[in-house]
XYZ file of N, CA, C and O in Angstrom:
692
model
N 4.357 -76.176 -20.159
C 5.143 -74.914 -19.657
C 6.672 -75.248 -20.307
O 6.903 -76.335 -20.230
N 7.088 -74.390 -20.920
C 8.492 -74.418 -21.425
C 9.554 -74.631 -20.330
O 9.432 -73.852 -19.411
N 10.650 -75.311 -20.595
C 11.720 -75.291 -19.574
C 12.273 -74.013 -19.173
O 12.599 -73.807 -18.091
N 12.507 -73.130 -19.875
C 13.166 -71.970 -19.789
C 12.111 -70.938 -18.712
O 12.576 -70.342 -17.838
N 10.745 -71.126 -18.968
C 9.854 -70.301 -18.147
C 9.890 -70.805 -16.942
O 9.897 -70.141 -15.900
N 9.848 -72.156 -16.593
C 9.821 -72.898 -15.291
C 11.184 -72.628 -14.648
O 11.189 -72.238 -13.331
N 12.392 -72.574 -15.204
C 13.635 -72.054 -14.731
C 13.714 -70.684 -14.117
O 14.066 -70.159 -13.140
N 12.977 -69.645 -14.902
C 12.799 -68.386 -14.655
C 12.003 -68.137 -13.503
O 12.299 -67.267 -12.572
N 10.850 -68.828 -13.478
C 9.936 -68.657 -12.130
C 10.949 -69.127 -10.933
O 10.648 -68.579 -9.852
N 11.425 -70.276 -11.132
C 12.088 -70.755 -9.943
C 13.279 -69.946 -9.484
O 13.400 -69.704 -8.161
N 13.995 -68.997 -10.406
C 14.971 -68.458 -10.138
C 14.333 -67.104 -9.155
O 15.022 -66.534 -8.295
N 13.360 -66.593 -9.919
C 12.595 -65.475 -9.305
C 12.040 -65.723 -7.738
O 12.423 -64.976 -6.971
N 11.637 -66.861 -7.700
C 11.111 -67.361 -6.344
C 12.374 -67.511 -5.454
O 12.368 -67.050 -4.019
N 13.555 -67.936 -5.671
C 14.848 -67.995 -4.924
C 15.307 -66.609 -4.572
O 15.873 -66.346 -3.525
N 15.317 -65.753 -5.548
C 15.560 -64.335 -5.430
C 14.710 -63.635 -4.299
O 15.137 -62.994 -3.424
N 13.366 -63.852 -4.402
C 12.567 -63.258 -3.493
C 12.703 -63.927 -1.993
O 12.783 -63.067 -1.019
N 12.917 -65.123 -1.921
C 13.226 -65.802 -0.581
C 14.445 -65.218 0.051
O 14.523 -65.083 1.164
N 15.663 -65.011 -0.957
C 16.733 -64.694 -0.462
C 16.700 -63.350 0.259
O 17.134 -62.775 0.973
N 16.016 -62.511 -0.571
C 15.657 -61.104 -0.179
C 15.032 -60.779 1.207
O 15.263 -59.986 1.911
N 14.039 -61.702 1.318
C 13.244 -61.647 2.549
C 14.218 -62.264 3.557
O 13.989 -61.607 4.899
N 14.889 -63.120 3.459
C 15.957 -63.689 4.439
C 17.029 -62.520 4.916
O 17.288 -62.336 5.884
N 17.291 -61.525 3.883
C 18.173 -60.572 4.233
C 17.591 -59.417 5.288
O 18.391 -58.832 5.838
N 16.325 -59.107 4.735
C 15.506 -58.203 5.588
C 15.376 -58.629 7.030
O 15.445 -57.753 8.051
N 15.120 -60.085 7.185
C 14.881 -60.385 8.769
C 16.246 -60.222 9.551
O 17.194 -61.285 9.504
N 16.469 -59.206 10.328
C 17.739 -58.983 10.979
C 17.043 -58.830 12.557
O 15.967 -58.726 12.718
N 18.013 -58.725 13.527
C 17.879 -58.415 14.958
C 17.109 -57.098 15.088
O 17.777 -56.186 14.635
N 15.958 -57.137 15.853
C 15.475 -55.922 15.895
C 15.378 -55.429 17.485
O 14.959 -54.334 17.789
N 15.180 -56.466 18.383
C 15.025 -56.162 19.940
C 16.351 -56.948 20.590
O 16.425 -58.144 20.483
N 16.693 -56.151 21.784
C 17.429 -56.867 22.747
C 16.738 -56.862 23.797
O 15.969 -56.189 24.477
N 16.568 -58.427 24.408
C 15.802 -58.664 25.494
C 16.820 -59.266 26.726
O 17.823 -59.953 26.542
N 16.682 -58.529 27.972
C 17.235 -58.932 28.925
C 16.194 -59.862 29.833
O 15.042 -59.198 30.287
N 16.721 -61.172 30.350
C 15.440 -62.161 30.698
C 16.072 -62.489 32.105
O 17.087 -63.032 32.178
N 15.320 -62.562 33.061
C 15.494 -63.031 34.321
C 14.503 -64.125 34.764
O 13.365 -63.801 34.855
N 14.907 -65.236 34.578
C 14.055 -66.487 34.749
C 13.410 -66.653 36.093
O 12.540 -67.033 36.514
N 14.512 -66.355 36.946
C 14.282 -66.581 38.609
C 13.171 -65.746 39.006
O 12.275 -66.031 39.861
N 13.136 -64.123 38.462
C 12.291 -63.384 39.000
C 10.994 -63.250 38.055
O 10.200 -62.459 38.505
N 11.092 -63.904 37.008
C 10.190 -63.816 35.907
C 10.031 -62.430 35.353
O 8.932 -61.905 35.304
N 11.112 -61.784 35.052
C 11.241 -60.494 34.678
C 11.896 -60.383 33.146
O 12.587 -61.132 32.877
N 11.299 -59.472 32.439
C 12.064 -59.278 31.057
C 12.027 -57.772 30.730
O 11.069 -57.031 31.046
N 13.123 -57.396 30.082
C 13.189 -56.081 29.800
C 13.526 -56.069 28.274
O 14.604 -56.505 27.775
N 12.712 -55.281 27.412
C 12.972 -55.297 25.985
C 13.302 -53.800 25.566
O 12.804 -52.922 25.951
N 14.394 -53.783 24.727
C 15.086 -52.495 24.123
C 14.747 -52.692 22.661
O 15.512 -53.347 22.089
N 13.882 -52.065 22.073
C 13.872 -52.115 20.591
C 14.913 -51.134 19.947
O 15.471 -50.541 20.624
N 15.260 -51.476 18.707
C 16.116 -50.784 17.898
C 15.792 -49.180 17.857
O 14.591 -48.869 17.611
N 16.770 -48.483 18.405
C 16.438 -46.871 18.436
C 15.990 -46.632 19.840
O 15.868 -45.424 20.049
N 15.933 -47.450 20.733
C 15.575 -47.307 22.169
C 17.097 -46.924 22.853
O 18.034 -47.143 22.414
N 16.730 -45.995 23.915
C 17.861 -45.577 24.758
C 18.293 -46.607 25.813
O 17.200 -47.112 26.517
N 19.472 -46.944 26.016
C 20.023 -47.947 26.934
C 21.241 -47.411 27.418
O 21.983 -46.918 26.846
N 21.249 -47.885 28.788
C 22.582 -47.554 29.571
C 23.099 -49.014 29.863
O 22.557 -49.770 30.382
N 24.448 -49.167 29.296
C 24.964 -50.607 29.675
C 26.454 -50.189 30.588
O 27.186 -49.333 30.350
N 26.508 -51.210 31.464
C 27.882 -51.327 32.000
C 28.575 -52.311 31.373
O 28.052 -53.479 31.346
N 29.762 -52.391 31.085
C 30.555 -53.511 30.425
C 32.053 -53.473 30.686
O 32.476 -52.436 31.217
N 32.662 -54.812 30.423
C 34.120 -54.546 30.556
C 34.730 -54.193 29.222
O 34.450 -54.563 28.186
N 35.629 -53.106 29.323
C 36.232 -52.581 28.300
C 37.451 -53.267 27.848
O 37.855 -54.391 28.091
N 38.181 -52.649 26.928
C 39.270 -53.228 26.064
C 40.408 -53.857 26.977
O 40.791 -54.932 27.034
N 40.589 -53.055 28.102
C 41.444 -53.716 29.068
C 41.019 -54.170 30.114
O 41.550 -54.206 31.390
N 39.561 -54.632 30.263
C 39.041 -55.348 31.275
C 38.376 -54.180 32.573
O 38.366 -54.853 33.481
N 38.593 -53.123 32.180
C 38.006 -51.977 33.063
C 36.574 -51.813 32.744
O 36.053 -52.073 31.686
N 35.987 -51.531 33.906
C 34.440 -51.213 33.868
C 34.237 -49.781 33.179
O 34.869 -48.880 33.364
N 33.254 -49.765 32.148
C 33.103 -48.759 31.641
C 31.268 -48.530 31.415
O 30.742 -49.626 31.600
N 30.852 -47.284 31.356
C 29.543 -47.160 31.277
C 29.115 -46.027 30.193
O 29.786 -45.224 29.780
N 28.215 -46.605 29.371
C 27.934 -45.789 28.078
C 26.236 -45.883 27.929
O 25.607 -46.856 28.272
N 25.784 -44.504 27.783
C 24.367 -44.376 27.801
C 24.120 -43.732 26.382
O 24.669 -42.754 25.894
N 23.391 -44.449 25.422
C 23.205 -43.911 24.132
C 21.876 -44.657 23.446
O 21.321 -45.581 23.896
N 21.466 -44.384 22.242
C 20.612 -45.250 21.509
C 21.153 -46.238 20.791
O 22.272 -46.358 20.388
N 20.197 -47.490 20.895
C 20.766 -48.631 20.179
C 20.604 -48.569 18.622
O 19.459 -48.390 18.131
N 21.534 -48.687 17.910
C 21.501 -48.378 16.447
C 21.474 -49.676 15.828
O 20.705 -49.789 14.786
N 22.357 -50.696 16.056
C 22.123 -52.045 15.371
C 22.314 -53.222 16.504
O 23.145 -52.840 17.534
N 22.185 -54.229 16.014
C 22.160 -55.377 17.088
C 22.398 -56.674 16.140
O 21.925 -56.825 14.932
N 23.504 -57.472 16.603
C 23.695 -58.596 15.975
C 23.753 -59.894 17.153
O 23.385 -59.462 18.354
N 24.036 -60.988 16.667
C 24.195 -62.175 17.514
C 25.136 -61.738 18.560
O 24.906 -62.432 19.694
N 26.257 -61.104 18.527
C 27.297 -61.239 19.413
C 27.512 -59.595 19.863
O 28.382 -59.533 20.797
N 26.946 -58.602 19.138
C 27.418 -57.248 19.867
C 26.134 -56.230 19.540
O 25.036 -56.695 18.671
N 26.201 -55.279 20.172
C 25.219 -54.302 19.911
C 26.189 -52.869 19.534
O 27.123 -52.633 20.232
N 25.564 -51.837 18.931
C 26.067 -50.792 18.475
C 25.356 -49.613 19.208
O 24.092 -49.398 18.912
N 25.884 -48.870 20.033
C 25.205 -47.629 20.642
C 25.746 -46.266 20.049
O 26.898 -46.117 19.858
N 24.976 -45.441 19.629
C 25.453 -44.153 19.081
C 24.176 -42.929 19.028
O 23.176 -43.421 19.441
N 24.591 -41.859 18.891
C 23.731 -40.770 18.787
C 23.131 -40.587 17.276
O 23.969 -40.602 16.412
N 21.823 -40.237 17.136
C 21.270 -40.020 15.962
C 21.806 -38.620 15.441
O 22.085 -37.722 16.092
N 21.834 -38.631 13.963
C 22.220 -37.233 13.357
C 21.245 -37.102 12.381
O 20.782 -38.021 11.683
N 20.880 -35.940 12.032
C 19.889 -35.624 11.111
C 20.312 -35.961 9.695
O 19.776 -36.450 8.884
N 21.700 -35.480 9.373
C 22.320 -35.770 8.092
C 23.787 -36.540 8.441
O 24.399 -35.997 9.415
N 24.106 -37.457 7.773
C 25.162 -38.019 8.017
C 25.094 -39.213 9.010
O 24.136 -39.654 9.326
N 26.396 -39.771 9.187
C 26.415 -40.960 9.907
C 26.258 -40.561 11.460
O 26.692 -39.438 11.713
N 25.801 -41.531 12.251
C 25.528 -41.377 13.701
C 27.057 -40.983 14.332
O 28.051 -41.620 13.824
N 26.953 -40.366 15.509
C 28.169 -39.999 15.985
C 28.338 -40.762 17.115
O 27.458 -41.474 17.686
N 29.655 -40.894 17.893
C 29.910 -41.451 19.122
C 29.484 -42.925 19.053
O 28.824 -43.540 19.986
N 29.802 -43.592 17.945
C 29.520 -44.967 17.954
C 30.249 -45.984 18.951
O 31.568 -45.633 18.960
N 29.616 -46.915 19.470
C 30.479 -47.737 20.403
C 29.889 -49.085 20.240
O 28.580 -49.371 20.440
N 30.612 -50.017 19.847
C 30.455 -51.434 19.521
C 30.614 -52.148 20.910
O 32.021 -52.054 21.191
N 29.656 -52.788 21.566
C 29.936 -53.616 22.664
C 29.443 -54.975 22.466
O 28.454 -55.281 21.843
N 30.289 -55.936 22.998
C 30.089 -57.166 22.821
C 29.122 -57.762 23.849
O 29.209 -57.196 24.961
N 28.209 -58.533 23.637
C 27.198 -58.997 24.286
C 27.659 -59.703 25.519
O 27.263 -59.779 26.847
N 28.947 -60.497 25.343
C 29.544 -61.265 26.350
C 30.304 -60.336 27.503
O 30.537 -60.833 28.532
N 30.427 -59.217 27.092
C 31.215 -58.177 27.969
C 30.201 -57.319 28.840
O 30.627 -56.752 29.608
N 28.821 -57.589 28.567
C 27.832 -56.737 29.323
C 27.883 -57.141 30.854
O 27.541 -58.398 30.912
N 27.876 -56.223 31.779
C 27.878 -56.687 33.381
C 26.508 -56.148 33.965
O 26.173 -56.680 34.805
N 25.818 -55.032 33.329
C 24.859 -54.345 33.958
C 23.960 -53.646 32.843
O 24.715 -53.306 31.691
N 22.674 -53.288 33.070
C 22.081 -52.535 32.099
C 20.829 -51.562 32.841
O 20.634 -51.968 33.960
N 20.490 -50.733 32.089
C 19.282 -49.980 32.510
C 18.649 -49.386 31.195
O 19.328 -48.921 30.338
N 17.416 -49.510 31.164
C 16.429 -49.078 30.208
C 16.102 -47.566 30.492
O 15.621 -47.287 31.349
N 16.507 -46.717 29.561
C 16.077 -45.409 29.920
C 14.941 -45.011 28.910
O 15.014 -45.049 27.654
N 13.920 -44.523 29.522
C 12.703 -44.167 28.900
C 12.607 -42.751 28.232
O 12.953 -41.902 29.037
N 12.070 -42.528 27.280
C 11.981 -41.095 26.938
C 11.087 -40.413 27.749
O 11.009 -39.221 27.833
N 10.157 -41.152 28.205
C 9.097 -40.463 28.969
C 9.537 -39.889 30.421
O 9.457 -38.678 30.771
N 10.640 -40.487 30.939
C 11.182 -40.244 32.187
C 12.148 -38.984 31.887
O 12.264 -37.959 32.824
N 12.848 -39.064 30.682
C 13.502 -37.722 30.422
C 12.658 -36.590 30.118
O 13.310 -35.482 30.495
N 11.718 -36.753 29.370
C 10.840 -35.536 29.155
C 10.090 -35.073 30.467
O 9.956 -33.920 30.722
N 9.740 -36.199 31.299
C 9.221 -35.533 32.677
C 10.030 -34.738 33.324
O 9.707 -33.633 33.925
N 11.436 -35.050 33.593
C 12.346 -34.327 34.262
C 12.529 -33.028 33.639
O 12.579 -31.910 34.355
N 12.578 -33.042 32.422
C 12.620 -31.501 31.560
C 11.319 -30.748 31.935
O 11.551 -29.481 32.225
N 10.281 -31.253 31.717
C 9.042 -30.606 32.053
C 8.841 -30.150 33.351
O 8.320 -29.066 33.487
N 9.299 -30.811 34.491
C 9.130 -30.441 35.773
C 10.168 -29.409 36.075
O 9.786 -28.265 36.756
N 11.310 -29.194 35.399
C 12.370 -28.174 35.627
C 11.787 -26.979 35.086
O 11.845 -25.934 35.720
N 11.226 -27.180 33.708
C 10.744 -26.008 32.993
C 9.512 -25.199 33.850
O 9.337 -24.106 33.976
N 8.538 -26.254 34.344
C 7.419 -25.771 34.881
C 7.761 -24.902 36.261
O 7.155 -23.920 36.592
N 8.650 -25.493 36.742
C 9.191 -24.841 38.190
C 9.612 -23.478 37.871
O 9.443 -22.537 38.679
N 10.595 -23.454 36.911
C 11.159 -21.971 36.544
C 10.162 -21.012 36.028
O 9.903 -20.091 36.535
N 9.317 -21.420 35.045
C 8.248 -20.581 34.559
C 7.133 -20.203 35.707
O 6.755 -19.157 35.950
N 6.751 -21.322 36.492
C 5.911 -21.071 37.583
C 6.206 -20.050 38.494
O 5.627 -19.410 39.071
N 7.602 -20.149 39.007
C 8.215 -19.436 39.972
C 8.328 -18.029 39.451
O 8.146 -17.021 40.183
N 8.637 -17.866 38.194
C 8.726 -16.284 37.521
C 7.333 -15.688 37.614
O 7.319 -14.597 38.139
N 6.161 -16.443 37.531
C 4.768 -15.926 37.411
C 4.360 -15.613 39.032
O 3.756 -14.796 39.434
N 5.120 -16.672 39.818
C 4.539 -16.263 41.328
C 5.309 -15.080 41.826
O 4.747 -14.389 42.749
N 6.555 -14.846 41.423
C 7.318 -13.626 41.714
C 6.787 -12.468 41.365
O 6.914 -11.454 41.695
N 6.222 -12.493 40.025
C 5.661 -11.286 39.421
C 4.512 -10.772 40.092
O 4.067 -9.711 39.782
N 3.873 -11.325 41.064
C 2.829 -10.763 41.702
C 3.387 -10.123 42.943
O 2.732 -9.103 43.509
N 4.619 -10.270 43.247
C 5.219 -9.285 44.432
C 5.626 -7.890 43.596
O 6.361 -7.702 42.679
N 4.769 -6.905 44.099
C 5.285 -5.399 43.747
C 6.542 -4.858 43.997
O 7.083 -3.995 43.128
N 7.304 -5.486 44.945
C 8.537 -4.875 45.375
C 9.684 -5.528 44.607
O 10.934 -5.209 44.951
N 9.501 -6.405 43.620
C 10.711 -6.914 42.903
C 10.389 -6.438 41.461
O 9.410 -6.512 40.911
N 11.726 -6.135 40.944
C 11.702 -5.736 39.559
C 11.994 -6.810 38.624
O 12.226 -8.022 39.026
N 11.828 -6.779 37.475
C 11.847 -7.968 36.467
C 13.472 -8.664 36.479
O 13.399 -9.915 36.226
N 14.448 -8.053 36.580
C 15.639 -8.769 36.698
C 15.656 -9.548 38.205
O 16.147 -10.665 37.987
N 15.160 -9.010 39.284
C 15.364 -9.946 40.501
C 14.291 -11.107 40.273
O 14.662 -12.169 40.612
N 13.105 -10.929 39.507
C 12.021 -12.112 39.447
C 12.854 -13.098 38.601
O 12.812 -14.304 38.713
N 13.550 -12.708 37.401
C 14.429 -13.601 36.506
C 15.486 -14.397 37.433
O 15.616 -15.507 37.029
N 16.237 -13.616 38.066
C 17.207 -14.133 38.901
C 16.695 -15.327 39.881
O 17.112 -16.390 40.079
N 15.592 -14.953 40.754
C 14.912 -15.839 41.522
C 14.352 -16.966 41.014
O 14.371 -18.202 41.437
N 13.650 -16.940 39.792
C 13.105 -17.987 39.084
C 14.239 -18.867 38.377
O 14.109 -20.302 38.370
N 15.247 -18.239 38.113
C 16.347 -19.160 37.657
C 16.975 -19.996 38.756
O 17.308 -21.134 38.642
N 17.230 -19.549 39.782
C 17.634 -19.991 41.064
C 16.690 -21.287 41.383
O 17.119 -22.349 41.877
N 15.261 -21.033 41.465
C 14.413 -22.182 41.613
C 14.488 -23.168 40.511
O 14.401 -24.425 40.910
N 14.679 -22.773 39.250
C 14.922 -23.894 38.263
C 16.098 -24.791 38.330
O 15.988 -25.648 38.164
N 17.241 -24.029 38.768
C 18.577 -24.750 39.127
C 18.259 -25.724 40.062
O 18.879 -26.986 40.230
N 17.659 -25.211 41.381
C 17.464 -26.003 42.429
C 16.627 -27.214 42.029
O 16.992 -28.202 42.395
N 15.713 -26.964 41.165
C 14.758 -27.898 40.952
C 15.412 -29.086 40.032
O 15.258 -30.387 40.223
N 16.326 -28.483 39.169
C 16.956 -29.334 38.304
C 18.014 -30.409 39.141
O 18.007 -31.616 38.843
N 18.647 -29.914 39.967
C 19.867 -30.550 40.770
C 18.991 -31.287 41.768
O 19.449 -32.557 42.071
N 17.911 -31.083 42.287
C 17.248 -31.853 43.238
C 16.524 -33.161 42.521
O 16.566 -34.131 43.056
N 16.035 -32.941 41.205
C 15.722 -34.085 40.364
C 16.829 -35.074 40.227
O 16.688 -36.388 40.169
N 18.280 -34.517 39.817
C 19.386 -35.432 39.730
C 19.603 -35.982 40.895
O 20.176 -37.085 40.798
N 19.501 -35.413 42.031
C 19.829 -36.146 43.279
C 18.926 -37.320 43.650
O 19.086 -38.342 44.162
N 17.398 -37.047 43.339
C 16.442 -37.869 43.543
C 16.449 -39.114 42.825
O 16.043 -40.213 43.296
N 16.613 -38.803 41.459
C 16.727 -39.710 40.357
C 18.052 -39.743 39.574
O 18.016 -39.314 38.609
N 18.823 -40.666 40.183
C 20.352 -40.455 39.578
C 20.178 -41.302 38.360
O 19.580 -42.321 38.042
N 20.826 -40.560 37.212
C 20.628 -41.260 35.847
C 21.973 -41.934 35.331
O 22.092 -42.871 34.498
N 22.969 -41.902 36.122
C 24.419 -42.527 35.809
C 24.562 -43.881 36.745
O 25.533 -44.125 37.252
N 23.496 -44.577 36.813
C 23.323 -45.878 37.869
C 22.671 -46.991 37.229
O 21.719 -46.790 36.591
N 23.524 -48.019 37.203
C 22.875 -49.283 36.624
C 21.780 -49.763 37.520
O 22.005 -49.771 38.620
N 20.566 -50.436 36.960
C 19.624 -50.915 37.725
C 19.772 -52.395 37.819
O 19.384 -52.709 38.944
N 20.034 -53.045 36.895
C 20.098 -54.586 36.899
C 21.579 -55.137 36.634
O 22.163 -54.580 35.781
N 22.168 -56.042 37.248
C 23.384 -56.651 37.152
C 23.117 -57.999 36.333
O 22.217 -58.891 36.758
N 23.954 -58.359 35.469
C 23.836 -59.516 34.775
C 24.333 -60.834 35.566
O 23.653 -61.983 35.551
N 25.051 -60.560 36.680
C 25.362 -61.714 37.885
C 24.156 -62.050 38.518
O 24.196 -63.140 39.186
N 23.204 -61.177 38.507
C 21.962 -61.500 39.440
C 20.759 -62.362 38.496
O 19.615 -62.040 38.453
N 21.390 -63.401 37.741
C 20.479 -64.375 37.006
C 19.744 -63.797 35.798
O 18.789 -64.215 35.359
N 20.436 -62.679 35.414
C 19.973 -62.007 33.921
C 20.593 -62.635 32.869
O 21.874 -62.839 33.038
N 19.905 -62.819 31.747
C 20.579 -63.263 30.503
C 20.080 -62.507 29.369
O 19.113 -61.736 29.565
N 21.027 -62.351 28.246
C 20.839 -61.432 27.197
C 20.447 -62.362 26.003
O 20.987 -63.333 25.558
N 19.142 -61.893 25.104
C 18.830 -62.555 24.122
C 18.578 -61.507 23.111
O 17.991 -60.414 23.306
N 19.024 -61.650 21.871
C 18.795 -60.826 20.736
C 17.803 -61.280 19.887
O 18.054 -62.571 19.406
N 16.734 -60.684 19.355
C 15.498 -61.401 18.623
C 15.463 -60.362 17.453
O 15.700 -59.098 17.357
């Protein structure tokens, strides 16, 4: 083999290995509790609620999608169809004091229950001959609002489930 060909092959191998190394970035945030033998994994794009110490050491609460992750920080923001994500918030991992994983299934279930109660009550009230369509609509809207606020009271969404001080530690993988 000619010396030029071997140098070219070696250069191509280094470029390929370098590009593979660039692709390998952090994809999962893991909260681990060794004492209780529990782990919570949040993948990139998963919804997460974090309690953390802010710029002036005040407690802040932020709930959004995890857009990026590094060894020292996590970025939460909202997806956009076109353009850059909005409401970006970079949070240092050392500042996190509590967390809660928010599942899409629970959000969908709350929405489905509210919608089902509203539509179901409208059709239940339609069996009453003494109610006109406006009254049925108003009553079903009232039932839907009562269901929505009842679900919010039963399952509060602005509350942290786990505190870091209770033997939890953070690992970015």
